[in-house]
Amino acid sequence: GIFLPTRFVGYYSQASRLLDYVVDGIGRIGTVSNPNAAEMMAQKASHRLAELGVITNRYSLALFLPVTILLGVYGPPLLAVWISPQFGANCAPVLLALLPGVTIALAGQNNSISILYGMGRHQRYARALVAEAILTLGGIALVVKPFGIVGVAWVVSSTMVLDRGFFTA
């Protein structure tokens, strides 16, 4: 808010909200992974947890990839028709910057997070989220002036991939 006019908040929030709505459906799979992980831990069948994580994450990613392709190809024209040509032109680069992070970190690894909660081993994940937030805020402070809201979207997407895409897995 200090560095950019308030209209840029709309460009970011619209792209983010559009992706959040789609990821929310994928996240529902985690409501099944969590109790399954808890059951496997109670039965001391932790060797099956890795298989559960791989299978559910693959299916989640497979469900989301068509949306990624659709929004990657038709997202900018969709935004131009749905809201306005000017808004679409400003929002589309933000959407395209957020798309890889959301695809890899949220859609592709959401079940890993649910499994960690089911296992009761989410402490390191929580600490990693704090580190991600600090890294994201520092990155945003560095890129917002020279690169604007698109740079902010790339920072958010990159830190999500680093933390939730690689570390969480």
PDB file of C-alpha atoms in Angstrom:
ATOM      1  CA  GLY A   1       0.000   0.000   0.000  1.00  0.00           C
ATOM      2  CA  ILE A   2       2.927   2.355   0.590  1.00  0.00           C
ATOM      3  CA  PHE A   3       4.685   1.659  -2.702  1.00  0.00           C
ATOM      4  CA  LEU A   4       1.835   1.106  -5.187  1.00  0.00           C
ATOM      5  CA  PRO A   5      -1.614   2.604  -5.728  1.00  0.00           C
ATOM      6  CA  THR A   6      -4.515   0.666  -4.235  1.00  0.00           C
ATOM      7  CA  ARG A   7      -5.828  -0.483  -7.634  1.00  0.00           C
ATOM      8  CA  PHE A   8      -2.979  -3.022  -7.749  1.00  0.00           C
ATOM      9  CA  VAL A   9      -4.531  -4.822  -4.789  1.00  0.00           C
ATOM     10  CA  GLY A  10      -7.484  -5.676  -7.019  1.00  0.00           C
ATOM     11  CA  TYR A  11      -5.260  -7.128  -9.728  1.00  0.00           C
ATOM     12  CA  TYR A  12      -3.516  -9.364  -7.217  1.00  0.00           C
ATOM     13  CA  SER A  13      -6.587 -10.352  -5.215  1.00  0.00           C
ATOM     14  CA  GLN A  14      -8.654 -11.259  -8.287  1.00  0.00           C
ATOM     15  CA  ALA A  15      -5.950 -13.560  -9.661  1.00  0.00           C
ATOM     16  CA  SER A  16      -5.332 -15.064  -6.237  1.00  0.00           C
ATOM     17  CA  ARG A  17      -9.030 -15.591  -5.551  1.00  0.00           C
ATOM     18  CA  LEU A  18      -9.592 -17.249  -8.921  1.00  0.00           C
ATOM     19  CA  LEU A  19      -6.855 -19.781  -8.160  1.00  0.00           C
ATOM     20  CA  ASP A  20      -7.976 -20.257  -4.548  1.00  0.00           C
ATOM     21  CA  TYR A  21     -11.479 -21.270  -5.631  1.00  0.00           C
ATOM     22  CA  VAL A  22     -10.116 -24.024  -7.836  1.00  0.00           C
ATOM     23  CA  VAL A  23      -7.528 -25.227  -5.298  1.00  0.00           C
ATOM     24  CA  ASP A  24     -10.230 -25.408  -2.629  1.00  0.00           C
ATOM     25  CA  GLY A  25     -11.782 -28.374  -4.435  1.00  0.00           C
ATOM     26  CA  ILE A  26      -8.430 -30.148  -4.564  1.00  0.00           C
ATOM     27  CA  GLY A  27      -7.901 -29.403  -0.880  1.00  0.00           C
ATOM     28  CA  ARG A  28     -10.989 -31.419   0.003  1.00  0.00           C
ATOM     29  CA  ILE A  29      -9.014 -34.566  -0.782  1.00  0.00           C
ATOM     30  CA  GLY A  30      -6.889 -33.698   2.245  1.00  0.00           C
ATOM     31  CA  THR A  31      -9.902 -34.232   4.496  1.00  0.00           C
ATOM     32  CA  VAL A  32      -9.583 -37.913   3.594  1.00  0.00           C
ATOM     33  CA  SER A  33      -5.774 -38.070   3.775  1.00  0.00           C
ATOM     34  CA  ASN A  34      -5.625 -36.686   7.312  1.00  0.00           C
ATOM     35  CA  PRO A  35      -7.621 -39.430   9.091  1.00  0.00           C
ATOM     36  CA  ASN A  36      -6.038 -42.112   6.908  1.00  0.00           C
ATOM     37  CA  ALA A  37      -2.593 -40.945   8.000  1.00  0.00           C
ATOM     38  CA  ALA A  38      -3.696 -40.956  11.636  1.00  0.00           C
ATOM     39  CA  GLU A  39      -5.017 -44.501  11.249  1.00  0.00           C
ATOM     40  CA  MET A  40      -1.781 -45.687   9.622  1.00  0.00           C
ATOM     41  CA  MET A  41       0.258 -44.145  12.431  1.00  0.00           C
ATOM     42  CA  ALA A  42      -1.965 -45.799  15.047  1.00  0.00           C
ATOM     43  CA  GLN A  43      -1.522 -49.155  13.299  1.00  0.00           C
ATOM     44  CA  LYS A  44       2.231 -48.561  13.034  1.00  0.00           C
ATOM     45  CA  ALA A  45       1.975 -48.857   9.248  1.00  0.00           C
ATOM     46  CA  SER A  46       4.125 -45.818   8.520  1.00  0.00           C
ATOM     47  CA  HIS A  47       5.590 -47.523   5.447  1.00  0.00           C
ATOM     48  CA  ARG A  48       2.196 -47.019   3.759  1.00  0.00           C
ATOM     49  CA  LEU A  49       2.233 -43.256   4.465  1.00  0.00           C
ATOM     50  CA  ALA A  50       4.725 -42.512   1.716  1.00  0.00           C
ATOM     51  CA  GLU A  51       2.558 -44.383  -0.772  1.00  0.00           C
ATOM     52  CA  LEU A  52      -0.517 -42.493   0.428  1.00  0.00           C
ATOM     53  CA  GLY A  53       1.286 -39.184  -0.045  1.00  0.00           C
ATOM     54  CA  VAL A  54       2.568 -40.010  -3.506  1.00  0.00           C
ATOM     55  CA  ILE A  55      -0.758 -41.310  -4.798  1.00  0.00           C
ATOM     56  CA  THR A  56      -2.934 -38.510  -3.397  1.00  0.00           C
ATOM     57  CA  ASN A  57      -0.535 -35.788  -4.500  1.00  0.00           C
ATOM     58  CA  ARG A  58      -0.328 -37.247  -8.002  1.00  0.00           C
ATOM     59  CA  TYR A  59      -4.101 -37.424  -8.324  1.00  0.00           C
ATOM     60  CA  SER A  60      -4.507 -33.904  -6.969  1.00  0.00           C
ATOM     61  CA  LEU A  61      -1.932 -32.582  -9.412  1.00  0.00           C
ATOM     62  CA  ALA A  62      -3.539 -34.507 -12.267  1.00  0.00           C
ATOM     63  CA  LEU A  63      -6.905 -32.952 -11.409  1.00  0.00           C
ATOM     64  CA  PHE A  64      -5.433 -29.445 -11.297  1.00  0.00           C
ATOM     65  CA  LEU A  65      -3.176 -29.583 -14.372  1.00  0.00           C
ATOM     66  CA  PRO A  66      -6.038 -29.078 -16.875  1.00  0.00           C
ATOM     67  CA  VAL A  67      -6.999 -25.951 -14.934  1.00  0.00           C
ATOM     68  CA  THR A  68      -3.368 -24.795 -15.023  1.00  0.00           C
ATOM     69  CA  ILE A  69      -3.212 -25.293 -18.778  1.00  0.00           C
ATOM     70  CA  LEU A  70      -6.602 -23.647 -19.303  1.00  0.00           C
ATOM     71  CA  LEU A  71      -5.712 -20.589 -17.214  1.00  0.00           C
ATOM     72  CA  GLY A  72      -2.218 -20.421 -18.672  1.00  0.00           C
ATOM     73  CA  VAL A  73      -3.560 -20.304 -22.213  1.00  0.00           C
ATOM     74  CA  TYR A  74      -6.972 -18.670 -21.824  1.00  0.00           C
ATOM     75  CA  GLY A  75      -6.616 -16.823 -18.510  1.00  0.00           C
ATOM     76  CA  PRO A  76      -5.712 -13.418 -19.965  1.00  0.00           C
ATOM     77  CA  PRO A  77      -8.565 -13.367 -22.523  1.00  0.00           C
ATOM     78  CA  LEU A  78     -10.954 -14.733 -19.882  1.00  0.00           C
ATOM     79  CA  LEU A  79     -10.118 -11.892 -17.506  1.00  0.00           C
ATOM     80  CA  ALA A  80     -10.457  -9.351 -20.316  1.00  0.00           C
ATOM     81  CA  VAL A  81     -13.946 -10.593 -21.185  1.00  0.00           C
ATOM     82  CA  TRP A  82     -15.074 -11.366 -17.651  1.00  0.00           C
ATOM     83  CA  ILE A  83     -14.119  -8.055 -16.028  1.00  0.00           C
ATOM     84  CA  SER A  84     -12.743  -5.556 -18.565  1.00  0.00           C
ATOM     85  CA  PRO A  85      -9.955  -5.400 -21.147  1.00  0.00           C
ATOM     86  CA  GLN A  86      -7.890  -2.980 -19.043  1.00  0.00           C
ATOM     87  CA  PHE A  87      -8.326  -5.020 -15.865  1.00  0.00           C
ATOM     88  CA  GLY A  88      -7.520  -8.220 -17.738  1.00  0.00           C
ATOM     89  CA  ALA A  89      -4.342  -6.701 -19.155  1.00  0.00           C
ATOM     90  CA  ASN A  90      -3.149  -5.756 -15.655  1.00  0.00           C
ATOM     91  CA  CYS A  91      -4.365  -8.878 -13.868  1.00  0.00           C
ATOM     92  CA  ALA A  92      -3.196 -11.504 -16.395  1.00  0.00           C
ATOM     93  CA  PRO A  93       0.559 -11.201 -15.652  1.00  0.00           C
ATOM     94  CA  VAL A  94      -0.187 -11.629 -11.946  1.00  0.00           C
ATOM     95  CA  LEU A  95      -2.290 -14.705 -12.671  1.00  0.00           C
ATOM     96  CA  LEU A  96       0.453 -16.199 -14.829  1.00  0.00           C
ATOM     97  CA  ALA A  97       3.043 -15.519 -12.123  1.00  0.00           C
ATOM     98  CA  LEU A  98       0.954 -17.158  -9.396  1.00  0.00           C
ATOM     99  CA  LEU A  99      -0.004 -20.166 -11.514  1.00  0.00           C
ATOM    100  CA  PRO A 100       3.237 -22.219 -11.141  1.00  0.00           C
ATOM    101  CA  GLY A 101       3.382 -21.708  -7.389  1.00  0.00           C
ATOM    102  CA  VAL A 102      -0.229 -22.611  -6.836  1.00  0.00           C
ATOM    103  CA  THR A 103       0.047 -25.648  -9.116  1.00  0.00           C
ATOM    104  CA  ILE A 104       3.175 -27.075  -7.478  1.00  0.00           C
ATOM    105  CA  ALA A 105       2.824 -25.923  -3.873  1.00  0.00           C
ATOM    106  CA  LEU A 106      -0.899 -25.950  -3.251  1.00  0.00           C
ATOM    107  CA  ALA A 107      -2.436 -28.413  -5.683  1.00  0.00           C
ATOM    108  CA  GLY A 108       0.548 -30.727  -5.908  1.00  0.00           C
ATOM    109  CA  GLN A 109       1.484 -30.912  -2.218  1.00  0.00           C
ATOM    110  CA  ASN A 110      -1.726 -30.175  -0.325  1.00  0.00           C
ATOM    111  CA  ASN A 111      -2.123 -33.773   0.779  1.00  0.00           C
ATOM    112  CA  SER A 112       1.401 -33.867   2.191  1.00  0.00           C
ATOM    113  CA  ILE A 113       0.312 -31.186   4.633  1.00  0.00           C
ATOM    114  CA  SER A 114      -2.808 -33.148   5.593  1.00  0.00           C
ATOM    115  CA  ILE A 115      -0.707 -36.261   6.119  1.00  0.00           C
ATOM    116  CA  LEU A 116       1.692 -34.336   8.379  1.00  0.00           C
ATOM    117  CA  TYR A 117      -1.263 -33.185  10.480  1.00  0.00           C
ATOM    118  CA  GLY A 118      -2.618 -36.737  10.601  1.00  0.00           C
ATOM    119  CA  MET A 119       0.773 -37.992  11.764  1.00  0.00           C
ATOM    120  CA  GLY A 120       1.051 -35.223  14.350  1.00  0.00           C
ATOM    121  CA  ARG A 121       4.326 -34.081  12.784  1.00  0.00           C
ATOM    122  CA  HIS A 122       3.449 -30.623  11.573  1.00  0.00           C
ATOM    123  CA  GLN A 123       5.765 -28.638  13.859  1.00  0.00           C
ATOM    124  CA  ARG A 124       8.556 -28.288  11.282  1.00  0.00           C
ATOM    125  CA  TYR A 125       5.958 -27.420   8.650  1.00  0.00           C
ATOM    126  CA  ALA A 126       4.653 -24.631  10.888  1.00  0.00           C
ATOM    127  CA  ARG A 127       8.167 -23.294  11.369  1.00  0.00           C
ATOM    128  CA  ALA A 128       8.776 -23.495   7.638  1.00  0.00           C
ATOM    129  CA  LEU A 129       5.643 -21.412   7.049  1.00  0.00           C
ATOM    130  CA  VAL A 130       6.990 -18.739   9.376  1.00  0.00           C
ATOM    131  CA  ALA A 131      10.296 -18.782   7.482  1.00  0.00           C
ATOM    132  CA  GLU A 132       8.370 -18.622   4.190  1.00  0.00           C
ATOM    133  CA  ALA A 133       6.437 -15.591   5.440  1.00  0.00           C
ATOM    134  CA  ILE A 134       9.621 -13.797   6.502  1.00  0.00           C
ATOM    135  CA  LEU A 135      11.344 -14.617   3.223  1.00  0.00           C
ATOM    136  CA  THR A 136       8.275 -13.530   1.268  1.00  0.00           C
ATOM    137  CA  LEU A 137       8.012 -10.202   3.079  1.00  0.00           C
ATOM    138  CA  GLY A 138      11.707  -9.509   2.535  1.00  0.00           C
ATOM    139  CA  GLY A 139      11.438 -10.435  -1.136  1.00  0.00           C
ATOM    140  CA  ILE A 140       8.370  -8.275  -1.599  1.00  0.00           C
ATOM    141  CA  ALA A 141      10.146  -5.300  -0.052  1.00  0.00           C
ATOM    142  CA  LEU A 142      12.987  -5.775  -2.548  1.00  0.00           C
ATOM    143  CA  VAL A 143      10.932  -6.237  -5.719  1.00  0.00           C
ATOM    144  CA  VAL A 144       7.807  -4.111  -5.271  1.00  0.00           C
ATOM    145  CA  LYS A 145       9.410  -0.842  -6.379  1.00  0.00           C
ATOM    146  CA  PRO A 146      11.286  -2.050  -9.472  1.00  0.00           C
ATOM    147  CA  PHE A 147       8.907  -4.814 -10.626  1.00  0.00           C
ATOM    148  CA  GLY A 148       5.505  -3.858  -9.210  1.00  0.00           C
ATOM    149  CA  ILE A 149       2.711  -6.247  -8.416  1.00  0.00           C
ATOM    150  CA  VAL A 150       3.932  -8.816 -10.952  1.00  0.00           C
ATOM    151  CA  GLY A 151       7.249  -9.010  -9.093  1.00  0.00           C
ATOM    152  CA  VAL A 152       5.346  -9.483  -5.852  1.00  0.00           C
ATOM    153  CA  ALA A 153       3.389 -12.354  -7.428  1.00  0.00           C
ATOM    154  CA  TRP A 154       6.624 -14.005  -8.577  1.00  0.00           C
ATOM    155  CA  VAL A 155       8.108 -13.716  -5.084  1.00  0.00           C
ATOM    156  CA  VAL A 156       5.007 -15.253  -3.506  1.00  0.00           C
ATOM    157  CA  SER A 157       4.941 -18.028  -6.090  1.00  0.00           C
ATOM    158  CA  SER A 158       8.656 -18.764  -5.716  1.00  0.00           C
ATOM    159  CA  THR A 159       8.633 -18.946  -1.937  1.00  0.00           C
ATOM    160  CA  MET A 160       5.568 -21.207  -2.025  1.00  0.00           C
ATOM    161  CA  VAL A 161       7.380 -23.597  -4.358  1.00  0.00           C
ATOM    162  CA  LEU A 162      10.550 -23.558  -2.246  1.00  0.00           C
ATOM    163  CA  ASP A 163       8.750 -24.198   1.022  1.00  0.00           C
ATOM    164  CA  ARG A 164       5.569 -26.113   0.287  1.00  0.00           C
ATOM    165  CA  GLY A 165       6.694 -27.622  -3.005  1.00  0.00           C
ATOM    166  CA  PHE A 166      10.076 -28.989  -1.928  1.00  0.00           C
ATOM    167  CA  PHE A 167      10.510 -28.784   1.857  1.00  0.00           C
ATOM    168  CA  THR A 168       7.051 -30.087   2.747  1.00  0.00           C
ATOM    169  CA  ALA A 169       7.387 -33.041   0.392  1.00  0.00           C
TER     170      ALA A 169
END
